[in-house]
Amino acid sequence: MKRWIKRAATLLFFIGIIVLAFSLYDLPVDDYTVTFVDVGQSDCAIISGRSTNILVDAGGEKDARDVRIALDRLKVKKLDMAIISHFDSDHISGLSRIIGDYEIKKVIAPKTEKKYLPKSTGFNMLKSALKENNLSVTYVSSGDIFSFKGIKINVLSPETEYGDSNEDSAVVKIKCGEKSVLFTGDITSEVEKNLIRNDIDLTADILKVSHHGSYSVTSEEFLEAVNPSYSVVSVSKYNNYNLPNVETMKRLYGYGCEIFRTDEMGSITFKINGKDIEPFVEK
């Protein structure tokens, strides 16, 4: 009898192990949030998973408070990566102000020759902030890949140095589980054409429209290549550039993707769960 009980206990133990293994295999995928922070005529986005947080740009100097509020709302204590799309002040100055408030493991930016780096106050502020916090920048170009738990970052551009801050923007495709977001910085139509010509996989569920919806970007060909379900325009309600451009918006509406604008909706969050994306707006 004792031998039978021992065998039964052993059998139940192994059955329990098998059941546990299958239950772990069937655990739901991570949830992700992609938040485009309303930073006026600047750019900032936060990608947050169960164990990974990524910051893409951080707005201008005056936007630092809003970026910090957004990070704190998401309960972000550390950043696995801060991505600088390029070195214009409206993308980097906010980072200078918050860089000491969070543990940042890695900072990346597009590979740029020293002679093309700006001489701006914003750039000097960033250099000082990086030095004070013992952080260095990893310079990246097309083909570089970074992986975190559930999140994969593919750098698609620059594949060459254009010698212009906007054109040299880092174009990154960030895959969150089964969905992806394409961040385009402030690239121009020339870069869009080169990305298409080089037969790079641009497909993404969410497109961050380049350069605040300027005229010379987001061509019909580029939209066809990306095939987004959602597009986001980060732009100020009152700006001196008449952005977003009417023709650019016509192309977006003509393509049929759902359009979100920070000037009209405030901060915009996409919740990603498996194959589902659910957008929320702040206003």
PDB file of C-alpha atoms in Angstrom:
ATOM      1  CA  MET A   1       0.000   0.000   0.000  1.00  0.00           C
ATOM      2  CA  LYS A   2       2.809   2.402   0.924  1.00  0.00           C
ATOM      3  CA  ARG A   3       4.545   1.659  -2.378  1.00  0.00           C
ATOM      4  CA  TRP A   4       1.284   2.395  -4.279  1.00  0.00           C
ATOM      5  CA  ILE A   5       0.839   5.707  -2.420  1.00  0.00           C
ATOM      6  CA  LYS A   6       4.420   6.668  -3.229  1.00  0.00           C
ATOM      7  CA  ARG A   7       3.925   5.882  -6.916  1.00  0.00           C
ATOM      8  CA  ALA A   8       0.653   7.811  -7.001  1.00  0.00           C
ATOM      9  CA  ALA A   9       2.307  10.809  -5.345  1.00  0.00           C
ATOM     10  CA  THR A  10       5.152  10.695  -7.870  1.00  0.00           C
ATOM     11  CA  LEU A  11       2.665  10.496 -10.759  1.00  0.00           C
ATOM     12  CA  LEU A  12       0.653  13.440  -9.398  1.00  0.00           C
ATOM     13  CA  PHE A  13       3.859  15.429  -9.008  1.00  0.00           C
ATOM     14  CA  PHE A  14       4.785  14.952 -12.673  1.00  0.00           C
ATOM     15  CA  ILE A  15       1.224  15.707 -13.797  1.00  0.00           C
ATOM     16  CA  GLY A  16       1.411  18.922 -11.766  1.00  0.00           C
ATOM     17  CA  ILE A  17       4.683  19.867 -13.487  1.00  0.00           C
ATOM     18  CA  ILE A  18       3.128  19.287 -16.932  1.00  0.00           C
ATOM     19  CA  VAL A  19       0.013  21.308 -16.078  1.00  0.00           C
ATOM     20  CA  LEU A  20       2.175  24.151 -14.747  1.00  0.00           C
ATOM     21  CA  ALA A  21       4.305  24.141 -17.875  1.00  0.00           C
ATOM     22  CA  PHE A  22       1.257  24.404 -20.137  1.00  0.00           C
ATOM     23  CA  SER A  23      -0.299  27.121 -17.981  1.00  0.00           C
ATOM     24  CA  LEU A  24       2.885  29.180 -18.197  1.00  0.00           C
ATOM     25  CA  TYR A  25       3.005  28.628 -21.946  1.00  0.00           C
ATOM     26  CA  ASP A  26      -0.531  29.985 -22.239  1.00  0.00           C
ATOM     27  CA  LEU A  27       0.033  33.041 -20.060  1.00  0.00           C
ATOM     28  CA  PRO A  28      -1.299  36.192 -21.707  1.00  0.00           C
ATOM     29  CA  VAL A  29       1.207  38.301 -23.632  1.00  0.00           C
ATOM     30  CA  ASP A  30       2.563  41.465 -22.090  1.00  0.00           C
ATOM     31  CA  ASP A  31       0.484  44.589 -22.287  1.00  0.00           C
ATOM     32  CA  TYR A  32       2.204  47.641 -23.729  1.00  0.00           C
ATOM     33  CA  THR A  33       1.372  51.313 -23.753  1.00  0.00           C
ATOM     34  CA  VAL A  34       2.656  53.752 -26.352  1.00  0.00           C
ATOM     35  CA  THR A  35       2.057  57.312 -25.188  1.00  0.00           C
ATOM     36  CA  PHE A  36       2.627  60.315 -27.421  1.00  0.00           C
ATOM     37  CA  VAL A  37       3.015  63.131 -24.926  1.00  0.00           C
ATOM     38  CA  ASP A  38       1.493  66.493 -25.803  1.00  0.00           C
ATOM     39  CA  VAL A  39       4.630  68.645 -25.876  1.00  0.00           C
ATOM     40  CA  GLY A  40       3.336  71.297 -28.258  1.00  0.00           C
ATOM     41  CA  GLN A  41       5.640  71.904 -31.226  1.00  0.00           C
ATOM     42  CA  SER A  42       8.019  69.208 -30.020  1.00  0.00           C
ATOM     43  CA  ASP A  43       8.249  65.407 -29.970  1.00  0.00           C
ATOM     44  CA  CYS A  44       8.096  62.883 -27.131  1.00  0.00           C
ATOM     45  CA  ALA A  45       6.834  59.324 -26.806  1.00  0.00           C
ATOM     46  CA  ILE A  46       7.031  56.694 -24.068  1.00  0.00           C
ATOM     47  CA  ILE A  47       6.842  52.947 -24.722  1.00  0.00           C
ATOM     48  CA  SER A  48       6.144  50.967 -21.587  1.00  0.00           C
ATOM     49  CA  GLY A  49       5.871  47.205 -21.097  1.00  0.00           C
ATOM     50  CA  ARG A  50       5.685  45.037 -18.021  1.00  0.00           C
ATOM     51  CA  SER A  51       9.437  45.269 -17.483  1.00  0.00           C
ATOM     52  CA  THR A  52      10.749  47.629 -20.190  1.00  0.00           C
ATOM     53  CA  ASN A  53      10.505  51.396 -20.658  1.00  0.00           C
ATOM     54  CA  ILE A  54      11.717  53.332 -23.693  1.00  0.00           C
ATOM     55  CA  LEU A  55      11.723  57.120 -24.175  1.00  0.00           C
ATOM     56  CA  VAL A  56      11.769  58.510 -27.716  1.00  0.00           C
ATOM     57  CA  ASP A  57      12.773  62.189 -27.639  1.00  0.00           C
ATOM     58  CA  ALA A  58      11.779  64.406 -24.712  1.00  0.00           C
ATOM     59  CA  GLY A  59      10.474  67.675 -26.118  1.00  0.00           C
ATOM     60  CA  GLY A  60      11.970  71.108 -25.581  1.00  0.00           C
ATOM     61  CA  GLU A  61      13.231  72.630 -22.350  1.00  0.00           C
ATOM     62  CA  LYS A  62       9.799  74.005 -21.400  1.00  0.00           C
ATOM     63  CA  ASP A  63       8.271  70.540 -21.916  1.00  0.00           C
ATOM     64  CA  ALA A  64      10.356  68.793 -19.254  1.00  0.00           C
ATOM     65  CA  ARG A  65       7.622  69.076 -16.611  1.00  0.00           C
ATOM     66  CA  ASP A  66       5.008  67.458 -18.887  1.00  0.00           C
ATOM     67  CA  VAL A  67       7.408  64.661 -19.816  1.00  0.00           C
ATOM     68  CA  ARG A  68       8.148  64.022 -16.139  1.00  0.00           C
ATOM     69  CA  ILE A  69       4.421  63.963 -15.299  1.00  0.00           C
ATOM     70  CA  ALA A  70       3.795  61.439 -18.098  1.00  0.00           C
ATOM     71  CA  LEU A  71       6.636  59.181 -16.932  1.00  0.00           C
ATOM     72  CA  ASP A  72       5.488  59.351 -13.315  1.00  0.00           C
ATOM     73  CA  ARG A  73       1.901  58.605 -14.327  1.00  0.00           C
ATOM     74  CA  LEU A  74       3.177  55.422 -15.973  1.00  0.00           C
ATOM     75  CA  LYS A  75       5.156  54.681 -12.778  1.00  0.00           C
ATOM     76  CA  VAL A  76       8.427  54.696 -14.706  1.00  0.00           C
ATOM     77  CA  LYS A  77      11.452  54.642 -12.400  1.00  0.00           C
ATOM     78  CA  LYS A  78      14.050  53.554 -14.926  1.00  0.00           C
ATOM     79  CA  LEU A  79      14.503  53.817 -18.674  1.00  0.00           C
ATOM     80  CA  ASP A  80      16.045  50.907 -20.497  1.00  0.00           C
ATOM     81  CA  MET A  81      16.726  53.247 -23.398  1.00  0.00           C
ATOM     82  CA  ALA A  82      16.413  56.905 -24.304  1.00  0.00           C
ATOM     83  CA  ILE A  83      16.281  57.368 -28.070  1.00  0.00           C
ATOM     84  CA  ILE A  84      17.311  60.735 -29.498  1.00  0.00           C
ATOM     85  CA  SER A  85      15.894  60.960 -33.017  1.00  0.00           C
ATOM     86  CA  HIS A  86      18.189  63.920 -33.788  1.00  0.00           C
ATOM     87  CA  PHE A  87      19.777  66.851 -32.022  1.00  0.00           C
ATOM     88  CA  ASP A  88      17.293  69.669 -32.626  1.00  0.00           C
ATOM     89  CA  SER A  89      16.359  71.455 -29.404  1.00  0.00           C
ATOM     90  CA  ASP A  90      12.666  70.520 -29.619  1.00  0.00           C
ATOM     91  CA  HIS A  91      13.677  66.876 -29.318  1.00  0.00           C
ATOM     92  CA  ILE A  92      16.512  66.950 -26.779  1.00  0.00           C
ATOM     93  CA  SER A  93      16.260  69.889 -24.378  1.00  0.00           C
ATOM     94  CA  GLY A  94      13.595  68.233 -22.219  1.00  0.00           C
ATOM     95  CA  LEU A  95      15.885  65.237 -21.752  1.00  0.00           C
ATOM     96  CA  SER A  96      18.565  67.536 -20.331  1.00  0.00           C
ATOM     97  CA  ARG A  97      16.149  68.593 -17.581  1.00  0.00           C
ATOM     98  CA  ILE A  98      14.931  65.135 -16.524  1.00  0.00           C
ATOM     99  CA  ILE A  99      17.985  62.989 -17.180  1.00  0.00           C
ATOM    100  CA  GLY A 100      19.032  62.968 -13.520  1.00  0.00           C
ATOM    101  CA  ASP A 101      15.594  61.926 -12.252  1.00  0.00           C
ATOM    102  CA  TYR A 102      15.588  58.415 -13.732  1.00  0.00           C
ATOM    103  CA  GLU A 103      17.984  55.529 -14.047  1.00  0.00           C
ATOM    104  CA  ILE A 104      18.845  55.425 -17.745  1.00  0.00           C
ATOM    105  CA  LYS A 105      20.664  52.348 -18.989  1.00  0.00           C
ATOM    106  CA  LYS A 106      21.379  53.382 -22.584  1.00  0.00           C
ATOM    107  CA  VAL A 107      21.149  56.474 -24.783  1.00  0.00           C
ATOM    108  CA  ILE A 108      21.211  56.152 -28.565  1.00  0.00           C
ATOM    109  CA  ALA A 109      21.270  58.765 -31.322  1.00  0.00           C
ATOM    110  CA  PRO A 110      21.887  58.739 -35.083  1.00  0.00           C
ATOM    111  CA  LYS A 111      25.497  58.494 -36.183  1.00  0.00           C
ATOM    112  CA  THR A 112      26.512  62.049 -37.000  1.00  0.00           C
ATOM    113  CA  GLU A 113      29.876  63.516 -37.986  1.00  0.00           C
ATOM    114  CA  LYS A 114      31.189  66.043 -35.492  1.00  0.00           C
ATOM    115  CA  LYS A 115      31.067  68.826 -38.068  1.00  0.00           C
ATOM    116  CA  TYR A 116      27.303  68.292 -38.459  1.00  0.00           C
ATOM    117  CA  LEU A 117      26.528  68.404 -34.729  1.00  0.00           C
ATOM    118  CA  PRO A 118      24.708  71.592 -33.713  1.00  0.00           C
ATOM    119  CA  LYS A 119      26.283  74.442 -31.766  1.00  0.00           C
ATOM    120  CA  SER A 120      22.955  75.186 -30.071  1.00  0.00           C
ATOM    121  CA  THR A 121      22.308  75.861 -26.400  1.00  0.00           C
ATOM    122  CA  GLY A 122      20.072  72.778 -26.304  1.00  0.00           C
ATOM    123  CA  PHE A 123      22.879  70.529 -27.543  1.00  0.00           C
ATOM    124  CA  ASN A 124      25.367  71.982 -25.060  1.00  0.00           C
ATOM    125  CA  MET A 125      22.836  71.463 -22.252  1.00  0.00           C
ATOM    126  CA  LEU A 126      22.447  67.815 -23.260  1.00  0.00           C
ATOM    127  CA  LYS A 127      26.207  67.230 -23.349  1.00  0.00           C
ATOM    128  CA  SER A 128      26.565  68.706 -19.873  1.00  0.00           C
ATOM    129  CA  ALA A 129      23.652  66.665 -18.496  1.00  0.00           C
ATOM    130  CA  LEU A 130      25.043  63.439 -19.960  1.00  0.00           C
ATOM    131  CA  LYS A 131      28.457  64.121 -18.456  1.00  0.00           C
ATOM    132  CA  GLU A 132      27.034  64.961 -15.021  1.00  0.00           C
ATOM    133  CA  ASN A 133      25.133  61.665 -14.992  1.00  0.00           C
ATOM    134  CA  ASN A 134      28.002  59.541 -16.358  1.00  0.00           C
ATOM    135  CA  LEU A 135      26.096  58.670 -19.506  1.00  0.00           C
ATOM    136  CA  SER A 136      27.487  58.286 -22.991  1.00  0.00           C
ATOM    137  CA  VAL A 137      25.702  58.159 -26.344  1.00  0.00           C
ATOM    138  CA  THR A 138      25.758  55.105 -28.580  1.00  0.00           C
ATOM    139  CA  TYR A 139      25.606  56.290 -32.179  1.00  0.00           C
ATOM    140  CA  VAL A 140      23.521  54.094 -34.458  1.00  0.00           C
ATOM    141  CA  SER A 141      22.728  53.700 -38.139  1.00  0.00           C
ATOM    142  CA  SER A 142      20.620  51.514 -40.411  1.00  0.00           C
ATOM    143  CA  GLY A 143      20.786  47.826 -39.499  1.00  0.00           C
ATOM    144  CA  ASP A 144      21.384  48.216 -35.775  1.00  0.00           C
ATOM    145  CA  ILE A 145      19.023  46.163 -33.602  1.00  0.00           C
ATOM    146  CA  PHE A 146      18.295  46.271 -29.870  1.00  0.00           C
ATOM    147  CA  SER A 147      16.162  43.749 -28.007  1.00  0.00           C
ATOM    148  CA  PHE A 148      14.463  43.905 -24.634  1.00  0.00           C
ATOM    149  CA  LYS A 149      11.872  41.649 -23.072  1.00  0.00           C
ATOM    150  CA  GLY A 150       8.996  41.760 -25.559  1.00  0.00           C
ATOM    151  CA  ILE A 151      10.313  44.871 -27.335  1.00  0.00           C
ATOM    152  CA  LYS A 152      12.555  44.935 -30.397  1.00  0.00           C
ATOM    153  CA  ILE A 153      14.053  48.102 -31.871  1.00  0.00           C
ATOM    154  CA  ASN A 154      15.185  48.159 -35.511  1.00  0.00           C
ATOM    155  CA  VAL A 155      17.118  51.195 -36.706  1.00  0.00           C
ATOM    156  CA  LEU A 156      16.145  51.781 -40.357  1.00  0.00           C
ATOM    157  CA  SER A 157      17.908  55.087 -41.039  1.00  0.00           C
ATOM    158  CA  PRO A 158      20.256  56.884 -41.458  1.00  0.00           C
ATOM    159  CA  GLU A 159      21.969  54.526 -43.875  1.00  0.00           C
ATOM    160  CA  THR A 160      24.268  57.390 -44.880  1.00  0.00           C
ATOM    161  CA  GLU A 161      25.043  60.817 -43.462  1.00  0.00           C
ATOM    162  CA  TYR A 162      23.004  63.442 -45.238  1.00  0.00           C
ATOM    163  CA  GLY A 163      24.668  66.378 -43.510  1.00  0.00           C
ATOM    164  CA  ASP A 164      21.337  67.795 -42.362  1.00  0.00           C
ATOM    165  CA  SER A 165      19.874  67.489 -38.871  1.00  0.00           C
ATOM    166  CA  ASN A 166      16.371  66.523 -40.020  1.00  0.00           C
ATOM    167  CA  GLU A 167      17.454  64.161 -42.786  1.00  0.00           C
ATOM    168  CA  ASP A 168      19.906  62.453 -40.426  1.00  0.00           C
ATOM    169  CA  SER A 169      17.086  61.607 -37.992  1.00  0.00           C
ATOM    170  CA  ALA A 170      17.069  58.097 -36.613  1.00  0.00           C
ATOM    171  CA  VAL A 171      14.114  56.215 -38.073  1.00  0.00           C
ATOM    172  CA  VAL A 172      13.278  53.392 -35.678  1.00  0.00           C
ATOM    173  CA  LYS A 173      10.693  50.654 -35.883  1.00  0.00           C
ATOM    174  CA  ILE A 174       9.743  49.471 -32.414  1.00  0.00           C
ATOM    175  CA  LYS A 175       7.935  46.162 -32.162  1.00  0.00           C
ATOM    176  CA  CYS A 176       5.833  45.665 -29.040  1.00  0.00           C
ATOM    177  CA  GLY A 177       4.756  42.045 -28.999  1.00  0.00           C
ATOM    178  CA  GLU A 178       2.928  41.562 -32.289  1.00  0.00           C
ATOM    179  CA  LYS A 179       2.415  45.262 -33.073  1.00  0.00           C
ATOM    180  CA  SER A 180       4.869  47.898 -34.242  1.00  0.00           C
ATOM    181  CA  VAL A 181       5.341  51.657 -34.222  1.00  0.00           C
ATOM    182  CA  LEU A 182       7.403  53.607 -36.757  1.00  0.00           C
ATOM    183  CA  PHE A 183       9.143  56.709 -35.420  1.00  0.00           C
ATOM    184  CA  THR A 184      10.397  59.006 -38.158  1.00  0.00           C
ATOM    185  CA  GLY A 185      11.916  61.982 -36.328  1.00  0.00           C
ATOM    186  CA  ASP A 186      11.962  64.896 -38.766  1.00  0.00           C
ATOM    187  CA  ILE A 187      13.003  63.043 -41.930  1.00  0.00           C
ATOM    188  CA  THR A 188      12.376  64.601 -45.333  1.00  0.00           C
ATOM    189  CA  SER A 189      10.908  63.260 -48.564  1.00  0.00           C
ATOM    190  CA  GLU A 190      14.430  62.392 -49.766  1.00  0.00           C
ATOM    191  CA  VAL A 191      14.895  59.981 -46.865  1.00  0.00           C
ATOM    192  CA  GLU A 192      11.419  58.521 -47.402  1.00  0.00           C
ATOM    193  CA  LYS A 193      12.313  57.809 -51.039  1.00  0.00           C
ATOM    194  CA  ASN A 194      15.606  56.186 -50.060  1.00  0.00           C
ATOM    195  CA  LEU A 195      13.907  53.947 -47.483  1.00  0.00           C
ATOM    196  CA  ILE A 196      11.442  52.777 -50.142  1.00  0.00           C
ATOM    197  CA  ARG A 197      14.165  52.413 -52.784  1.00  0.00           C
ATOM    198  CA  ASN A 198      16.263  50.284 -50.420  1.00  0.00           C
ATOM    199  CA  ASP A 199      13.313  47.910 -50.009  1.00  0.00           C
ATOM    200  CA  ILE A 200      13.305  48.254 -46.214  1.00  0.00           C
ATOM    201  CA  ASP A 201      10.342  46.769 -44.388  1.00  0.00           C
ATOM    202  CA  LEU A 202       8.530  49.893 -43.203  1.00  0.00           C
ATOM    203  CA  THR A 203       5.207  48.279 -42.310  1.00  0.00           C
ATOM    204  CA  ALA A 204       3.903  49.428 -38.954  1.00  0.00           C
ATOM    205  CA  ASP A 205       0.569  49.629 -37.167  1.00  0.00           C
ATOM    206  CA  ILE A 206       1.217  53.130 -35.815  1.00  0.00           C
ATOM    207  CA  LEU A 207       3.065  55.885 -37.701  1.00  0.00           C
ATOM    208  CA  LYS A 208       4.561  58.925 -35.994  1.00  0.00           C
ATOM    209  CA  VAL A 209       4.188  61.442 -38.825  1.00  0.00           C
ATOM    210  CA  SER A 210       7.483  63.137 -39.575  1.00  0.00           C
ATOM    211  CA  HIS A 211       8.316  66.772 -38.809  1.00  0.00           C
ATOM    212  CA  HIS A 212       4.977  67.709 -37.242  1.00  0.00           C
ATOM    213  CA  GLY A 213       3.100  67.112 -40.490  1.00  0.00           C
ATOM    214  CA  SER A 214       5.230  69.296 -42.762  1.00  0.00           C
ATOM    215  CA  TYR A 215       4.437  69.572 -46.461  1.00  0.00           C
ATOM    216  CA  SER A 216       7.377  67.634 -47.872  1.00  0.00           C
ATOM    217  CA  VAL A 217       6.792  64.395 -45.943  1.00  0.00           C
ATOM    218  CA  THR A 218       4.402  61.448 -45.683  1.00  0.00           C
ATOM    219  CA  SER A 219       3.998  60.912 -49.411  1.00  0.00           C
ATOM    220  CA  GLU A 220       1.384  58.532 -50.785  1.00  0.00           C
ATOM    221  CA  GLU A 221       4.171  56.074 -51.641  1.00  0.00           C
ATOM    222  CA  PHE A 222       5.505  56.216 -48.093  1.00  0.00           C
ATOM    223  CA  LEU A 223       2.036  55.627 -46.636  1.00  0.00           C
ATOM    224  CA  GLU A 224       1.605  52.627 -48.926  1.00  0.00           C
ATOM    225  CA  ALA A 225       4.924  51.230 -47.711  1.00  0.00           C
ATOM    226  CA  VAL A 226       4.123  51.751 -44.020  1.00  0.00           C
ATOM    227  CA  ASN A 227       0.434  50.770 -44.286  1.00  0.00           C
ATOM    228  CA  PRO A 228      -0.470  52.175 -40.849  1.00  0.00           C
ATOM    229  CA  SER A 229      -3.801  51.710 -39.118  1.00  0.00           C
ATOM    230  CA  TYR A 230      -3.122  54.796 -36.977  1.00  0.00           C
ATOM    231  CA  SER A 231      -1.065  57.938 -37.476  1.00  0.00           C
ATOM    232  CA  VAL A 232      -0.004  60.535 -34.915  1.00  0.00           C
ATOM    233  CA  VAL A 233       0.880  64.168 -35.598  1.00  0.00           C
ATOM    234  CA  SER A 234       2.753  65.874 -32.755  1.00  0.00           C
ATOM    235  CA  VAL A 235       2.055  69.578 -33.228  1.00  0.00           C
ATOM    236  CA  SER A 236       1.194  72.729 -31.305  1.00  0.00           C
ATOM    237  CA  LYS A 237      -2.272  74.259 -31.512  1.00  0.00           C
ATOM    238  CA  TYR A 238      -0.724  77.681 -32.081  1.00  0.00           C
ATOM    239  CA  ASN A 239       2.435  77.618 -34.188  1.00  0.00           C
ATOM    240  CA  ASN A 240       4.088  79.952 -36.661  1.00  0.00           C
ATOM    241  CA  TYR A 241       4.596  77.275 -39.314  1.00  0.00           C
ATOM    242  CA  ASN A 242       0.968  76.598 -40.317  1.00  0.00           C
ATOM    243  CA  LEU A 243       1.401  72.981 -39.321  1.00  0.00           C
ATOM    244  CA  PRO A 244       0.187  70.413 -39.899  1.00  0.00           C
ATOM    245  CA  ASN A 245       0.205  71.157 -43.604  1.00  0.00           C
ATOM    246  CA  VAL A 246      -3.170  70.903 -45.350  1.00  0.00           C
ATOM    247  CA  GLU A 247      -1.841  68.768 -48.230  1.00  0.00           C
ATOM    248  CA  THR A 248      -0.143  66.369 -45.845  1.00  0.00           C
ATOM    249  CA  MET A 249      -3.379  65.965 -43.883  1.00  0.00           C
ATOM    250  CA  LYS A 250      -5.273  65.354 -47.133  1.00  0.00           C
ATOM    251  CA  ARG A 251      -2.894  62.517 -47.944  1.00  0.00           C
ATOM    252  CA  LEU A 252      -3.406  61.020 -44.493  1.00  0.00           C
ATOM    253  CA  TYR A 253      -7.193  61.282 -44.702  1.00  0.00           C
ATOM    254  CA  GLY A 254      -7.124  59.938 -48.260  1.00  0.00           C
ATOM    255  CA  TYR A 255      -5.155  56.906 -47.139  1.00  0.00           C
ATOM    256  CA  GLY A 256      -7.823  56.038 -44.573  1.00  0.00           C
ATOM    257  CA  CYS A 257      -5.821  55.489 -41.409  1.00  0.00           C
ATOM    258  CA  GLU A 258      -7.183  56.838 -38.131  1.00  0.00           C
ATOM    259  CA  ILE A 259      -5.501  60.183 -37.394  1.00  0.00           C
ATOM    260  CA  PHE A 260      -4.585  61.543 -33.963  1.00  0.00           C
ATOM    261  CA  ARG A 261      -3.281  65.081 -33.358  1.00  0.00           C
ATOM    262  CA  THR A 262      -1.839  66.334 -30.097  1.00  0.00           C
ATOM    263  CA  ASP A 263      -3.023  69.885 -30.833  1.00  0.00           C
ATOM    264  CA  GLU A 264      -6.626  68.683 -30.879  1.00  0.00           C
ATOM    265  CA  MET A 265      -6.535  65.710 -28.506  1.00  0.00           C
ATOM    266  CA  GLY A 266      -3.697  66.283 -26.063  1.00  0.00           C
ATOM    267  CA  SER A 267      -1.566  63.277 -25.139  1.00  0.00           C
ATOM    268  CA  ILE A 268      -2.489  60.089 -26.975  1.00  0.00           C
ATOM    269  CA  THR A 269      -2.034  56.559 -25.622  1.00  0.00           C
ATOM    270  CA  PHE A 270      -2.291  53.288 -27.493  1.00  0.00           C
ATOM    271  CA  LYS A 271      -2.797  50.184 -25.373  1.00  0.00           C
ATOM    272  CA  ILE A 272      -1.470  47.075 -27.071  1.00  0.00           C
ATOM    273  CA  ASN A 273      -2.532  43.600 -26.025  1.00  0.00           C
ATOM    274  CA  GLY A 274      -1.639  40.780 -28.363  1.00  0.00           C
ATOM    275  CA  LYS A 275      -3.234  41.597 -31.698  1.00  0.00           C
ATOM    276  CA  ASP A 276      -5.404  44.401 -30.322  1.00  0.00           C
ATOM    277  CA  ILE A 277      -4.668  48.138 -30.224  1.00  0.00           C
ATOM    278  CA  GLU A 278      -6.946  50.474 -28.297  1.00  0.00           C
ATOM    279  CA  PRO A 279      -6.367  54.246 -28.483  1.00  0.00           C
ATOM    280  CA  PHE A 280      -7.165  56.693 -25.694  1.00  0.00           C
ATOM    281  CA  VAL A 281      -6.959  60.489 -25.744  1.00  0.00           C
ATOM    282  CA  GLU A 282      -6.374  62.820 -22.832  1.00  0.00           C
ATOM    283  CA  LYS A 283      -8.911  65.515 -23.747  1.00  0.00           C
TER     284      LYS A 283
END
